[in-house]
mmCIF file of N, CA, C and O in Angstrom:
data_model
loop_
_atom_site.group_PDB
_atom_site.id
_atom_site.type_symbol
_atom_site.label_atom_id
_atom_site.label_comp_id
_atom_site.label_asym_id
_atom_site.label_seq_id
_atom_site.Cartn_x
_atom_site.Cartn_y
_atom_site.Cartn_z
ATOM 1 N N UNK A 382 0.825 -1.186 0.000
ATOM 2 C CA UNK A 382 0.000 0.000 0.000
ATOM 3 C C UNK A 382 0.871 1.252 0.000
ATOM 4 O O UNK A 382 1.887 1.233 0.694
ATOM 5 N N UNK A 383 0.574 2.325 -0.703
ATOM 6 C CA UNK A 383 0.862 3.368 -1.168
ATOM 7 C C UNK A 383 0.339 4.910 -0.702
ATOM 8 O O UNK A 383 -0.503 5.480 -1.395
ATOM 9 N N UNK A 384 0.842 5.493 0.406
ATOM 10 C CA UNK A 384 0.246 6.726 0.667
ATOM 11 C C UNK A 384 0.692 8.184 0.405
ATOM 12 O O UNK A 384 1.921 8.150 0.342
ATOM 13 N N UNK A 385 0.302 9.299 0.244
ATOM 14 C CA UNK A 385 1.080 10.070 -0.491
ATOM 15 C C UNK A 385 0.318 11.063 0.595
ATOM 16 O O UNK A 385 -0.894 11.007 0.802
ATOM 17 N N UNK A 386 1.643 12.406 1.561
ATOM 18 C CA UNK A 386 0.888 13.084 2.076
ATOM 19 C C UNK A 386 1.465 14.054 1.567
ATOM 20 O O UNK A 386 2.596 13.962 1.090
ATOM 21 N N UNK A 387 0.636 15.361 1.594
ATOM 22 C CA UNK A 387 1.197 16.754 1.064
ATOM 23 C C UNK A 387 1.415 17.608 2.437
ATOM 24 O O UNK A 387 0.701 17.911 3.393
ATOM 25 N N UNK A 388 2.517 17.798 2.120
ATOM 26 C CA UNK A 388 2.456 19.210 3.711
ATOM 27 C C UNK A 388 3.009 20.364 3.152
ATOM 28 O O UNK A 388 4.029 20.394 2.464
ATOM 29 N N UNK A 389 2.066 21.639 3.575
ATOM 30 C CA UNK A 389 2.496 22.612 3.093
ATOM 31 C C UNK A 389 3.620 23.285 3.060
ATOM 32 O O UNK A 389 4.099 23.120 4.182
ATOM 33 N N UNK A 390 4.339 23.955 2.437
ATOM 34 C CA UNK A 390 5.784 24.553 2.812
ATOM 35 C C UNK A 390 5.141 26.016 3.007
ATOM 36 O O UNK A 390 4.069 26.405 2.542
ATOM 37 N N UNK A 391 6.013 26.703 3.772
ATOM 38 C CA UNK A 391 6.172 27.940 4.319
ATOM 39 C C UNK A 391 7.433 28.299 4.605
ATOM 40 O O UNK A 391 8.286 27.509 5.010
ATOM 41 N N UNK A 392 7.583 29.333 4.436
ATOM 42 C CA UNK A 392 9.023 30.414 3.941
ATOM 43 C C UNK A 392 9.252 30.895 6.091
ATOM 44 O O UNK A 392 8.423 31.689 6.536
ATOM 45 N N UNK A 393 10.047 30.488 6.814
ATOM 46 C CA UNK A 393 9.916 31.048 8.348
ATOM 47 C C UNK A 393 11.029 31.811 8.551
ATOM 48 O O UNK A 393 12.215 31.494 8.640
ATOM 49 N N UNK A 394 10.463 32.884 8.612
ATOM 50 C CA UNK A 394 11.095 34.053 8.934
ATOM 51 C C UNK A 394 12.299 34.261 10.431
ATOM 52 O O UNK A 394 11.909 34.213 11.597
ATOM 53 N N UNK A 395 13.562 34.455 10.068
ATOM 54 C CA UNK A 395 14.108 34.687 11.554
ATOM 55 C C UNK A 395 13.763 36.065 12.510
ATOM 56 O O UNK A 395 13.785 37.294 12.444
ATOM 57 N N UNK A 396 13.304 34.536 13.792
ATOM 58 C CA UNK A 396 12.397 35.761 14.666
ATOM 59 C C UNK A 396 11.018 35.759 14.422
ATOM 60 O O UNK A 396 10.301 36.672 14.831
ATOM 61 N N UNK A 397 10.626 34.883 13.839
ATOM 62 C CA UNK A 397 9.080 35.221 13.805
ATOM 63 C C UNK A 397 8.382 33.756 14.592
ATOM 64 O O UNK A 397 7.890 32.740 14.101
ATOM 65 N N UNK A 398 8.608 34.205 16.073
ATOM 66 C CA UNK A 398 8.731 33.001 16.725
ATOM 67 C C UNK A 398 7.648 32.769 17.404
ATOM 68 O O UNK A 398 7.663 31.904 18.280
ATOM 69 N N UNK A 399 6.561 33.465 17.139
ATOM 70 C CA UNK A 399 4.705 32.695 17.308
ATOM 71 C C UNK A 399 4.526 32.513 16.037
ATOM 72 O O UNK A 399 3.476 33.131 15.862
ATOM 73 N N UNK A 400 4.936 31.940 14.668
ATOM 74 C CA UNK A 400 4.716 31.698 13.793
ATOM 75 C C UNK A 400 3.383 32.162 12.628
ATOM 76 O O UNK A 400 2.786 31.483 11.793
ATOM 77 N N UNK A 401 3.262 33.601 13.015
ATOM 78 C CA UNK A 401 2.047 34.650 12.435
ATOM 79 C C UNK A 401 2.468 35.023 10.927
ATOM 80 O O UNK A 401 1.729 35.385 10.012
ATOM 81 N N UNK A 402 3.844 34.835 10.924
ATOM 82 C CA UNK A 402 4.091 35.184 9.104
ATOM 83 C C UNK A 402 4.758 36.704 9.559
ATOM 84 O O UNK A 402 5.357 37.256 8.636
ATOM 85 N N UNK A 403 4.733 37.380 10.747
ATOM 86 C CA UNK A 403 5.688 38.296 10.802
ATOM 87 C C UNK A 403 6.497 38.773 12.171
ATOM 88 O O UNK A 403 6.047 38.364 13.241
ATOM 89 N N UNK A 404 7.646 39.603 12.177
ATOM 90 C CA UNK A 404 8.121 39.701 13.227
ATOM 91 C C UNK A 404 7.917 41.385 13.948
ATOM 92 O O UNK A 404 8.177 42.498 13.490
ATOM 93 N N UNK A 405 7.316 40.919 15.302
ATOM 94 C CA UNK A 405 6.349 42.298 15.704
ATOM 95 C C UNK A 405 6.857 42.220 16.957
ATOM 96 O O UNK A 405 7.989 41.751 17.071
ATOM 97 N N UNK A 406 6.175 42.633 18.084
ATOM 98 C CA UNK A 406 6.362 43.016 19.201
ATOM 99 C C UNK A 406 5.788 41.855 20.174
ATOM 100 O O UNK A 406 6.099 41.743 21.359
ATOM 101 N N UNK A 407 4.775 40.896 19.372
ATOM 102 C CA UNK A 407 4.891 39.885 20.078
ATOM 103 C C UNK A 407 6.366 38.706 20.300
ATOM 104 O O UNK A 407 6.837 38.267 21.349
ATOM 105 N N UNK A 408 6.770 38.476 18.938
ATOM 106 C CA UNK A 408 7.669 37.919 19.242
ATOM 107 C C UNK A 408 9.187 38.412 20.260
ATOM 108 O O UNK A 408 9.990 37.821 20.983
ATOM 109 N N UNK A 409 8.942 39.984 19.737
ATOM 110 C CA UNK A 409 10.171 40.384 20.477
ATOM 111 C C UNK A 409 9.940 40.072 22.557
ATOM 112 O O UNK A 409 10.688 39.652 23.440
ATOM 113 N N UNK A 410 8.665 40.514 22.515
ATOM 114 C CA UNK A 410 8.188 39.953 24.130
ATOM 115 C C UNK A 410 8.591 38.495 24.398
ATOM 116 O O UNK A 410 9.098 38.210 25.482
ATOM 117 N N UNK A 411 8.392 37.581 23.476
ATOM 118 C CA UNK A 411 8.696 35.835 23.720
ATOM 119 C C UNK A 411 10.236 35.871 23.786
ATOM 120 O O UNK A 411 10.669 35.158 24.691
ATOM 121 N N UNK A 412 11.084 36.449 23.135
ATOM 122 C CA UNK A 412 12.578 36.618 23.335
ATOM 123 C C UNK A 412 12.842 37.226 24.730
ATOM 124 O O UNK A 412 12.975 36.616 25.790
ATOM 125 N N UNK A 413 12.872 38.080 24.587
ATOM 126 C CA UNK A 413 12.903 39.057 25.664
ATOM 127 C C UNK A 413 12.316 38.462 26.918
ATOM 128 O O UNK A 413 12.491 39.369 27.731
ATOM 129 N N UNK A 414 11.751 37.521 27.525
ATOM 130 C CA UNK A 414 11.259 37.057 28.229
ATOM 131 C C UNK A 414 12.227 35.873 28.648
ATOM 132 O O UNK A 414 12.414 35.632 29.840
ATOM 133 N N UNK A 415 12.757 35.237 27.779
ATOM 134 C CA UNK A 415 13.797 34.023 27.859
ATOM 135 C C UNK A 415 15.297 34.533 27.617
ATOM 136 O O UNK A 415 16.165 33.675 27.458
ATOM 137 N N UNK A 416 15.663 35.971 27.580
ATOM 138 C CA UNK A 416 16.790 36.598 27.257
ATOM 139 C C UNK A 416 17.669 36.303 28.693
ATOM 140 O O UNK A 416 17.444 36.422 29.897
ATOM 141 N N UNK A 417 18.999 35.770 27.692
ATOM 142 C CA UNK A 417 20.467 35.471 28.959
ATOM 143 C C UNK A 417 19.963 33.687 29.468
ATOM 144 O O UNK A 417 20.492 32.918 30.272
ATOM 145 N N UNK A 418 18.832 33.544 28.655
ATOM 146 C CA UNK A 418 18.542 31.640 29.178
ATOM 147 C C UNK A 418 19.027 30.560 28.013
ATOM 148 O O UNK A 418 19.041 30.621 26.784
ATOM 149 N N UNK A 419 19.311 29.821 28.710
ATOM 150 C CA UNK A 419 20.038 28.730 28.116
ATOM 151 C C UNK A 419 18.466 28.083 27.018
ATOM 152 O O UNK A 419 17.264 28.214 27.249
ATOM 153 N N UNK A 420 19.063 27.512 26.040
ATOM 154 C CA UNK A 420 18.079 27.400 24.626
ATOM 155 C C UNK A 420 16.342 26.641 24.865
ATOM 156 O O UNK A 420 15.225 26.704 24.350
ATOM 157 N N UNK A 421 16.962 26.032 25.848
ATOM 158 C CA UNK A 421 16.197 24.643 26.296
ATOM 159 C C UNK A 421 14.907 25.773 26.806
ATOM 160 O O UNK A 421 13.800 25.406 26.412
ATOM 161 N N UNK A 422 14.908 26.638 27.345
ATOM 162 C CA UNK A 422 13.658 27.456 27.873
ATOM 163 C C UNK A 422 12.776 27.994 26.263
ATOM 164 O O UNK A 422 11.762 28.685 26.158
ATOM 165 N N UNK A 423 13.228 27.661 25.685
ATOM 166 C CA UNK A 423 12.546 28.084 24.318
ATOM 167 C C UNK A 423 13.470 27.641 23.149
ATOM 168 O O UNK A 423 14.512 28.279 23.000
ATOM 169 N N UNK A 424 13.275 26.913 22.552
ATOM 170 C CA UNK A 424 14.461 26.430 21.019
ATOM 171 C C UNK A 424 14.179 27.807 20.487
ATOM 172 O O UNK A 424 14.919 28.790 20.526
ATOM 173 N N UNK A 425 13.128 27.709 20.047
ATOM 174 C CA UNK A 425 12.769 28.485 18.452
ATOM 175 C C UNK A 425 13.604 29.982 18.821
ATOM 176 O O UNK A 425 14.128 30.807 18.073
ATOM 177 N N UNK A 426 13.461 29.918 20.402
ATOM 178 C CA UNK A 426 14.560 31.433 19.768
ATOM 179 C C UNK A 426 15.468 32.258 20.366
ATOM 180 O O UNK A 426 15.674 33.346 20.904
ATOM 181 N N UNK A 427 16.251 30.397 19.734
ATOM 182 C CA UNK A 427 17.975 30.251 19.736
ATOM 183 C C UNK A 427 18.241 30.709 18.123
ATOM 184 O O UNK A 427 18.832 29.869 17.445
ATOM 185 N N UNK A 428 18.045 31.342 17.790
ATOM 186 C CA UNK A 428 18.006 32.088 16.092
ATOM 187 C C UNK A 428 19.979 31.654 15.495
ATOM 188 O O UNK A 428 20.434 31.297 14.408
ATOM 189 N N UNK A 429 20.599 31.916 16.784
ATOM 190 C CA UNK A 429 21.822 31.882 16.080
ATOM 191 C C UNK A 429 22.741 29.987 16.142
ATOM 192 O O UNK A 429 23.883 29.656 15.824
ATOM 193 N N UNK A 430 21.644 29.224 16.657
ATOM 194 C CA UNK A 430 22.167 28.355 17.319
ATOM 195 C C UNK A 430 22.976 27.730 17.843
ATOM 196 O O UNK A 430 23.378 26.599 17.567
ATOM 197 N N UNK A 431 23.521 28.980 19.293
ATOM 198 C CA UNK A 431 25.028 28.611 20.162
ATOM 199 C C UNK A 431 24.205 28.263 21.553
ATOM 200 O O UNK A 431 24.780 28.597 22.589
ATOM 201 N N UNK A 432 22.990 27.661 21.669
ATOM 202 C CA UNK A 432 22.318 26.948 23.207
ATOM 203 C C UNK A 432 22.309 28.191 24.251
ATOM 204 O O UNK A 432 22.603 28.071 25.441
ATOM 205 N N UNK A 433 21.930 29.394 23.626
ATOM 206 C CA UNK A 433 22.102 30.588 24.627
ATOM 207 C C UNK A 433 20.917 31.370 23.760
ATOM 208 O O UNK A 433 20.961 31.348 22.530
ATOM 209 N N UNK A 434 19.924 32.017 24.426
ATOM 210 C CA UNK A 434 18.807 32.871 24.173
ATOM 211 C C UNK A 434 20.075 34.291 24.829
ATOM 212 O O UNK A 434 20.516 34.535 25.952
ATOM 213 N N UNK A 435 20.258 34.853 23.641
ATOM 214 C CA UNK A 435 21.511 35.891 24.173
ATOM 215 C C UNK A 435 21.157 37.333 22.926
ATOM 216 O O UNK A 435 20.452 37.266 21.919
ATOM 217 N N UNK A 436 21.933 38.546 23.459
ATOM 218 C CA UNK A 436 21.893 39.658 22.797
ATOM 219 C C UNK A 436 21.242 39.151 20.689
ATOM 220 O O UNK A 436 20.248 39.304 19.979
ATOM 221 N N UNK A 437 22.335 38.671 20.623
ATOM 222 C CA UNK A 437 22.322 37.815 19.242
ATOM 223 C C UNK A 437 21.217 37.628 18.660
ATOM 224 O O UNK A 437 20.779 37.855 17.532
ATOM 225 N N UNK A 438 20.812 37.159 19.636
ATOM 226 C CA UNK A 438 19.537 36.319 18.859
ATOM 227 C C UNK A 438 18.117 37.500 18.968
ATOM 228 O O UNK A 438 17.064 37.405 18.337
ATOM 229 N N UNK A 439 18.575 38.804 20.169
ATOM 230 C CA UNK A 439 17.994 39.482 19.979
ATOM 231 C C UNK A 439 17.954 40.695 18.473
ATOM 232 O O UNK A 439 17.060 41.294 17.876
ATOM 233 N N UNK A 440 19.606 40.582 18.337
ATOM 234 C CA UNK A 440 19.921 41.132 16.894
ATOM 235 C C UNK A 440 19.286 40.664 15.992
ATOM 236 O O UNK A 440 18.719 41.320 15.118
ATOM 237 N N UNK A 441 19.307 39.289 16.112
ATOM 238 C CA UNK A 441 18.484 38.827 14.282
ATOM 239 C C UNK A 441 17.221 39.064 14.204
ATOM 240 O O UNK A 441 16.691 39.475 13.172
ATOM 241 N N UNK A 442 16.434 38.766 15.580
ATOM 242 C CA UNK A 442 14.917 39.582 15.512
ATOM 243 C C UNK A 442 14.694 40.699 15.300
ATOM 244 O O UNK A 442 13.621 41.080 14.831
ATOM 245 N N UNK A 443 15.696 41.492 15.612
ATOM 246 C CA UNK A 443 15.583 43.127 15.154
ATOM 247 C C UNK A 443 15.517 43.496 13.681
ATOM 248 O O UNK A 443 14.659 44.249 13.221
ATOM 249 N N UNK A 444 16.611 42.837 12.875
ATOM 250 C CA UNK A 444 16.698 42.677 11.499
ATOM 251 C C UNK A 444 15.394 42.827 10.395
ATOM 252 O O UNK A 444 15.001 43.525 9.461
ATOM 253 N N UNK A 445 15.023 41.622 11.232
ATOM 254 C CA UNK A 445 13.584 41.227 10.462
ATOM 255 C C UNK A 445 12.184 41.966 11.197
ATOM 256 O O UNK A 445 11.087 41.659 10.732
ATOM 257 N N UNK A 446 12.248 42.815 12.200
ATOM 258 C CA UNK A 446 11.342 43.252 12.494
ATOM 259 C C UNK A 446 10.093 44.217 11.806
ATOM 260 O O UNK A 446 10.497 45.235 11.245
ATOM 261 N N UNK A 447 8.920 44.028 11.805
ATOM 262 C CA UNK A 447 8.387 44.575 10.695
ATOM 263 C C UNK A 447 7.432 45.510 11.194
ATOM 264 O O UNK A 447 6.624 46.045 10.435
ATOM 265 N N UNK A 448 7.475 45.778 12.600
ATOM 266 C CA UNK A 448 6.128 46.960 13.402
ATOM 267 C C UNK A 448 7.376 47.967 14.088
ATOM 268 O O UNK A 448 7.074 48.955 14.759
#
């Protein structure tokens, strides 16, 4: 037997870490909340991936920020 599933692709933005399609002031609050914590308190935003929620990773959210 033969099954075929489709899953959509989506383009994920660095920093757009409630996954809304953009990077706003919510996500910067979800960083900022886990900022100076080791990755494990949140993966998604370890952006630079060195296991540290650090300045960095606050930089790349800034980048892409769109509000």
């Amino acid at each position: 037997d033969h099954h075929d599933t489709t899953v959509a692709s989506r383009h994920l933005i660095g920093g757009d870490l409630d996954a809304d399609a953009d990077v706003d002031n919510a996500d910067l609050a979800l960083l900022t909340a886990r900022l100076n914590q080791p990755a494990q308190a949140f993966p998604g935003a370890d952006l630079d991936g060195n296991n540290r929620i650090n300045i960095t990773d606050l930089s790349i959210l800034s980048r892409n920020f769109t509000n």
